[in-house]
Amino acid sequence: MAPPLTHDQWLTILRAEGVTVAEYPGWRTRQRDDETGKPFGPVHMFVNHHTGGRDARDVVARDGVPGLPAPLAHVYLARSGVATMCSAGRANHAGLMAVNAYNSFLNEESSHPAPSAASGTVDGNDVAYGIETENRGDGTDVYPREQYDAWVRINAAVCRHHGWSAASVGCHKETSIEGKIDPRGPVEGYGDRGRFEFTPAQFRADVAERLTHPASWSPGSTTSPPKQEETGMDLNDRVLLGDWVPKAWPDDKGLADKQITINTALGGGYAYARRAAETTGALLTEVRALRAEVAQLRAAMTKGT
Ligand SMILES: [Zn+2]
């Protein structure tokens, strides 16, 4: 049981997991809670979908389809691997779930029975996050490597945040009582693995593997990438200046050690550049005025001769 992720939490956990995130205009206010009068959450699982067509970002985030108003998912995942946030509220993606299947995810069981309407139904849109992954869904359209990688990362990020295992990750075809087939199709590759067929079991295994590593981990590598502190620079770090700087300003005591902080360099650079730009503008104005005067004088002299 968990309260739904806030808008800012979504962005934070996806970026921490190495996902490239875009924000669809209006996504912070777009949700189905108001229209239906039903609140979103508490949430208990993640449901994965394919779009069934290309370039469906606007449809999922803003337009919806007849009889099914947008948002149609919380996240839209393009073939490029870029994730677009569409909503953090209630979204129309899961429809009715079979209770027997839903309970197996709620309780994080190791196996998931085929959804049976006879077991009763639950409104999946109340209790599940959803992602629409761009794919024609015809069983032959390939999920590119970067798309599958981002897909695993997104599911893992949500599980990591809520403290869920990969057993909270499901697919639409595993929960729906309406005979859904998504997602399906070949995957170009993942980590050290070449082409393979998408299956919910393999997907959960990949999410589970990811959850054994820190969020910064990349598949196929046994070590984590170096931390930002080790490779990046701090604004208080000092950088060496070229010899020409103290030579140009020998009386500038601040440059005695031939070092400067990045902060000072950036601030100083901005101030000098701005001053230079303003001075140049003033000079140009004066030059134009002088040229006009010269032209007048020349005209007067020509008349005189
Ligand atoms: Zn679906």
Coordinates of C-alpha atoms and ligand atoms in Angstrom, one line a residue:
M1 CA 0.0 0.0 0.0
A2 CA 1.4 3.3 -1.0
P3 CA 0.3 6.8 -1.7
P4 CA 0.9 7.7 -5.4
L5 CA 4.2 9.3 -6.4
T6 CA 4.0 13.1 -6.6
H7 CA 5.0 14.9 -9.8
D8 CA 8.4 15.9 -8.4
Q9 CA 9.0 12.4 -7.0
W10 CA 8.4 11.0 -10.5
L11 CA 11.0 13.2 -12.0
T12 CA 13.5 12.6 -9.2
I13 CA 13.3 8.8 -9.2
L14 CA 13.4 8.4 -13.0
R15 CA 16.4 10.7 -13.4
A16 CA 18.2 8.9 -10.5
E17 CA 17.6 5.7 -12.4
G18 CA 19.3 7.1 -15.5
V19 CA 16.1 7.7 -17.6
T20 CA 15.9 10.6 -20.0
V21 CA 12.6 12.4 -19.0
A22 CA 10.4 14.9 -20.8
E23 CA 7.4 16.6 -19.4
Y24 CA 4.2 16.8 -21.5
P25 CA 2.7 20.3 -21.3
G26 CA 0.0 20.3 -18.7
W27 CA 0.9 17.0 -17.2
R28 CA 1.0 18.4 -13.7
T29 CA -2.8 19.0 -13.8
R30 CA -4.0 16.4 -16.2
Q31 CA -5.6 13.4 -14.5
R32 CA -8.9 11.5 -14.3
D33 CA -9.6 12.0 -10.6
D34 CA -11.9 15.0 -10.9
E35 CA -14.0 13.7 -13.8
T36 CA -14.7 10.3 -12.3
G37 CA -14.9 11.5 -8.7
K38 CA -12.6 8.6 -7.8
P39 CA -9.3 9.2 -6.1
F40 CA -6.1 7.7 -7.4
G41 CA -4.4 5.3 -5.0
P42 CA -3.3 3.8 -2.8
V43 CA -1.2 2.1 -5.5
H44 CA -0.1 -1.5 -5.5
M45 CA 1.4 -2.4 -8.8
F46 CA 2.7 -1.3 -12.2
V47 CA 1.0 -2.2 -15.5
N48 CA 2.9 -2.3 -18.8
H49 CA 1.4 -1.7 -22.2
H50 CA 2.3 -1.3 -25.8
T51 CA 0.7 1.6 -27.7
G52 CA -0.4 -0.5 -30.8
G53 CA 0.9 2.3 -33.1
R54 CA 3.7 4.8 -33.6
D55 CA 3.9 8.4 -32.5
A56 CA 1.1 8.1 -29.9
R57 CA 2.5 10.6 -27.4
D58 CA -0.2 13.2 -28.0
V59 CA -2.9 10.6 -27.8
V60 CA -1.7 9.1 -24.6
A61 CA -0.9 12.4 -22.8
R62 CA -3.6 14.8 -24.1
D63 CA -6.1 13.5 -26.7
G64 CA -7.2 10.1 -25.6
V65 CA -9.4 8.0 -27.8
P66 CA -13.2 7.9 -28.3
G67 CA -14.8 6.6 -25.0
L68 CA -11.4 6.8 -23.2
P69 CA -10.3 10.4 -22.2
A70 CA -6.7 11.1 -21.6
P71 CA -4.4 10.6 -19.8
L72 CA -4.1 7.0 -21.0
A73 CA -1.0 6.4 -18.9
H74 CA 1.4 8.0 -16.4
V75 CA 4.4 7.6 -18.7
Y76 CA 4.8 7.4 -22.5
L77 CA 8.0 5.6 -23.6
A78 CA 9.1 6.4 -27.1
R79 CA 11.3 4.1 -29.2
S80 CA 14.2 6.5 -28.6
G81 CA 14.1 5.6 -24.9
V82 CA 12.8 9.0 -23.9
A83 CA 10.1 8.9 -21.2
T84 CA 7.4 11.6 -21.3
M85 CA 5.5 12.2 -18.1
C86 CA 1.7 12.4 -18.9
S87 CA 0.1 12.4 -15.5
A88 CA 0.7 11.7 -11.8
G89 CA -3.0 11.2 -11.1
R90 CA -5.6 8.7 -12.2
A91 CA -5.1 7.5 -15.8
N92 CA -7.2 5.4 -18.2
H93 CA -4.9 2.5 -18.9
A94 CA -5.7 -0.7 -16.9
G95 CA -9.5 -1.0 -17.2
L96 CA -11.0 -3.8 -15.2
M97 CA -8.6 -6.3 -13.7
A98 CA -9.5 -9.9 -12.6
V99 CA -9.2 -10.1 -8.9
N100 CA -7.3 -13.4 -9.0
A101 CA -4.6 -11.9 -11.1
Y102 CA -4.6 -8.6 -9.3
N103 CA -4.1 -10.3 -5.9
S104 CA -1.1 -12.2 -7.2
F105 CA 0.6 -8.8 -7.8
L106 CA -0.8 -7.2 -4.7
N107 CA 0.7 -10.0 -2.6
E108 CA 3.9 -10.1 -4.8
E109 CA 3.5 -13.9 -5.5
S110 CA 6.0 -15.7 -7.7
S111 CA 3.5 -16.9 -10.2
H112 CA 0.5 -15.1 -11.7
P113 CA -2.7 -17.0 -12.7
A114 CA -4.5 -16.2 -15.9
P115 CA -7.0 -13.4 -15.3
S116 CA -10.5 -14.9 -14.6
A117 CA -13.5 -12.6 -14.6
A118 CA -15.3 -15.2 -12.4
S119 CA -13.0 -14.2 -9.6
G120 CA -14.5 -10.7 -9.6
T121 CA -13.0 -7.4 -10.9
V122 CA -11.2 -4.4 -9.6
D123 CA -10.8 -1.0 -11.3
G124 CA -7.1 -1.1 -12.3
N125 CA -7.0 2.6 -12.8
D126 CA -7.5 3.2 -9.1
V127 CA -4.6 1.0 -8.0
A128 CA -2.0 0.8 -10.7
Y129 CA 0.6 3.0 -12.4
G130 CA 0.6 2.5 -16.2
I131 CA 3.2 3.0 -19.0
E132 CA 2.4 3.0 -22.7
T133 CA 5.5 1.8 -24.6
E134 CA 5.6 2.8 -28.3
N135 CA 5.3 -0.3 -30.5
R136 CA 2.9 -1.4 -33.2
G137 CA 2.1 -4.4 -31.2
D138 CA 1.9 -6.7 -34.2
G139 CA 4.3 -9.2 -32.8
T140 CA 7.0 -8.2 -35.3
D141 CA 7.8 -4.6 -34.5
V142 CA 11.1 -4.5 -32.6
Y143 CA 11.6 -2.7 -29.3
P144 CA 15.0 -1.0 -29.7
R145 CA 17.7 -1.7 -27.1
E146 CA 17.5 1.8 -25.6
Q147 CA 13.8 1.6 -25.3
Y148 CA 13.8 -1.7 -23.4
D149 CA 16.6 -0.5 -21.2
A150 CA 14.6 2.6 -20.2
W151 CA 11.5 0.5 -19.7
V152 CA 13.3 -1.7 -17.2
R153 CA 14.7 1.4 -15.5
I154 CA 11.3 3.0 -15.1
N155 CA 9.7 -0.1 -13.6
A156 CA 12.7 -0.5 -11.3
A157 CA 12.6 3.1 -10.2
V158 CA 9.0 2.8 -9.1
C159 CA 9.6 -0.5 -7.3
R160 CA 12.7 1.0 -5.6
H161 CA 10.8 4.0 -4.4
H162 CA 7.9 2.0 -2.9
G163 CA 10.0 -0.8 -1.6
W164 CA 8.3 -3.3 -4.0
S165 CA 9.8 -6.3 -5.5
A166 CA 9.7 -7.0 -9.2
A167 CA 6.7 -9.2 -8.5
S168 CA 4.6 -5.9 -8.4
V169 CA 5.4 -5.5 -12.1
G170 CA 2.7 -6.8 -14.4
C171 CA 1.6 -6.6 -18.0
H172 CA -1.8 -5.7 -19.3
K173 CA -2.3 -9.1 -20.8
E174 CA -1.8 -10.6 -17.3
T175 CA -4.5 -8.6 -15.6
S176 CA -7.2 -7.6 -18.1
I177 CA -10.5 -9.5 -18.4
E178 CA -10.9 -8.0 -21.9
G179 CA -8.5 -10.3 -23.7
K180 CA -5.6 -7.8 -24.0
I181 CA -2.4 -9.0 -25.7
D182 CA 0.0 -6.3 -24.7
P183 CA 2.9 -6.0 -24.5
R184 CA 4.5 -8.4 -27.0
G185 CA 7.1 -8.4 -29.7
P186 CA 10.8 -8.9 -30.2
V187 CA 13.4 -6.9 -28.3
E188 CA 16.6 -5.9 -30.0
G189 CA 18.8 -6.7 -27.0
Y190 CA 19.5 -5.9 -23.4
G191 CA 22.8 -5.8 -21.5
D192 CA 24.9 -8.6 -22.8
R193 CA 21.9 -10.3 -24.4
G194 CA 21.1 -10.2 -28.1
R195 CA 17.6 -10.3 -29.6
F196 CA 14.9 -12.0 -27.6
E197 CA 11.1 -12.1 -27.3
F198 CA 9.4 -9.9 -24.8
T199 CA 7.8 -12.0 -22.0
P200 CA 6.5 -10.7 -18.7
A201 CA 8.7 -13.3 -16.8
Q202 CA 11.9 -12.1 -18.5
F203 CA 10.9 -8.5 -18.0
R204 CA 10.3 -9.1 -14.2
A205 CA 13.7 -10.9 -14.1
D206 CA 15.4 -7.9 -15.6
V207 CA 13.7 -5.5 -13.2
A208 CA 14.6 -7.8 -10.3
E209 CA 18.3 -7.9 -11.4
R210 CA 18.3 -4.1 -11.6
L211 CA 16.9 -3.8 -8.1
T212 CA 19.9 -5.7 -6.7
H213 CA 22.1 -2.8 -8.0
P214 CA 22.1 0.9 -7.2
A215 CA 20.0 3.2 -9.3
S216 CA 23.1 4.3 -11.2
W217 CA 23.8 0.8 -12.5
S218 CA 23.8 -0.1 -16.2
P219 CA 23.1 -3.6 -17.5
G220 CA 26.1 -5.6 -18.8
S221 CA 28.5 -3.9 -16.4
T222 CA 29.4 -5.5 -13.1
T223 CA 30.6 -2.2 -11.5
S224 CA 28.6 1.0 -11.0
P225 CA 29.7 4.0 -13.1
P226 CA 31.9 6.4 -11.2
K227 CA 30.0 8.8 -9.0
Q228 CA 29.5 12.4 -10.2
E229 CA 31.8 13.7 -7.5
E230 CA 34.7 11.8 -8.8
T231 CA 34.5 13.0 -12.4
G232 CA 32.5 16.2 -12.2
M233 CA 33.6 19.6 -10.9
D234 CA 32.3 21.6 -8.0
L235 CA 31.7 25.3 -8.2
N236 CA 34.3 25.8 -5.4
D237 CA 37.0 23.8 -7.2
R238 CA 40.0 25.7 -8.4
V239 CA 41.2 25.6 -11.9
L240 CA 44.6 26.6 -13.4
L241 CA 44.8 29.7 -15.5
G242 CA 47.0 30.0 -18.5
D243 CA 50.3 31.9 -18.1
W244 CA 48.9 34.7 -20.3
V245 CA 46.4 35.8 -17.7
P246 CA 48.9 36.9 -15.0
K247 CA 51.2 38.3 -17.8
A248 CA 48.3 40.4 -19.1
W249 CA 47.4 41.7 -15.6
P250 CA 50.7 41.5 -13.6
D251 CA 49.4 43.8 -10.9
D252 CA 46.3 41.8 -10.2
K253 CA 47.1 40.3 -6.8
G254 CA 44.1 37.9 -7.0
L255 CA 45.9 36.0 -9.8
A256 CA 49.2 35.5 -7.9
D257 CA 48.8 31.7 -7.6
K258 CA 47.6 31.4 -11.2
Q259 CA 44.4 29.8 -9.9
I260 CA 40.8 30.8 -9.8
T261 CA 37.5 29.1 -8.6
I262 CA 35.0 28.0 -11.2
N263 CA 32.5 30.2 -9.6
T264 CA 34.7 33.3 -9.9
A265 CA 35.6 32.4 -13.5
L266 CA 32.0 32.0 -14.5
G267 CA 30.9 35.2 -12.8
G268 CA 34.0 37.2 -14.0
G269 CA 33.5 35.8 -17.5
Y270 CA 29.9 36.9 -17.6
A271 CA 30.7 40.4 -16.2
Y272 CA 33.5 41.0 -18.7
A273 CA 31.5 39.7 -21.6
R274 CA 28.5 41.9 -20.7
R275 CA 30.7 44.9 -20.3
A276 CA 32.4 44.3 -23.6
A277 CA 29.1 43.9 -25.3
E278 CA 27.7 47.1 -23.9
T279 CA 30.9 49.0 -24.7
T280 CA 30.9 47.7 -28.2
G281 CA 27.3 48.8 -28.7
A282 CA 28.1 52.4 -27.4
L283 CA 31.2 52.6 -29.7
L284 CA 29.2 51.5 -32.7
T285 CA 26.7 54.3 -32.1
E286 CA 29.5 56.8 -31.8
V287 CA 31.2 55.5 -35.0
R288 CA 27.9 55.8 -36.9
A289 CA 27.5 59.4 -35.7
L290 CA 31.0 60.3 -36.7
R291 CA 30.5 58.8 -40.2
A292 CA 27.4 60.9 -40.6
E293 CA 29.3 64.0 -39.7
V294 CA 32.2 63.1 -42.0
A295 CA 29.7 62.6 -44.8
Q296 CA 28.2 66.1 -44.1
L297 CA 31.6 67.7 -44.1
R298 CA 32.5 66.1 -47.3
A299 CA 29.3 67.2 -48.9
A300 CA 29.9 70.8 -47.7
M301 CA 33.5 70.8 -49.0
T302 CA 32.3 69.4 -52.4
K303 CA 29.8 72.3 -52.7
G304 CA 32.6 74.8 -51.8
T305 CA 34.9 73.8 -54.6
Ligands
ZN1 ZN -2.8 -2.1 -22.6

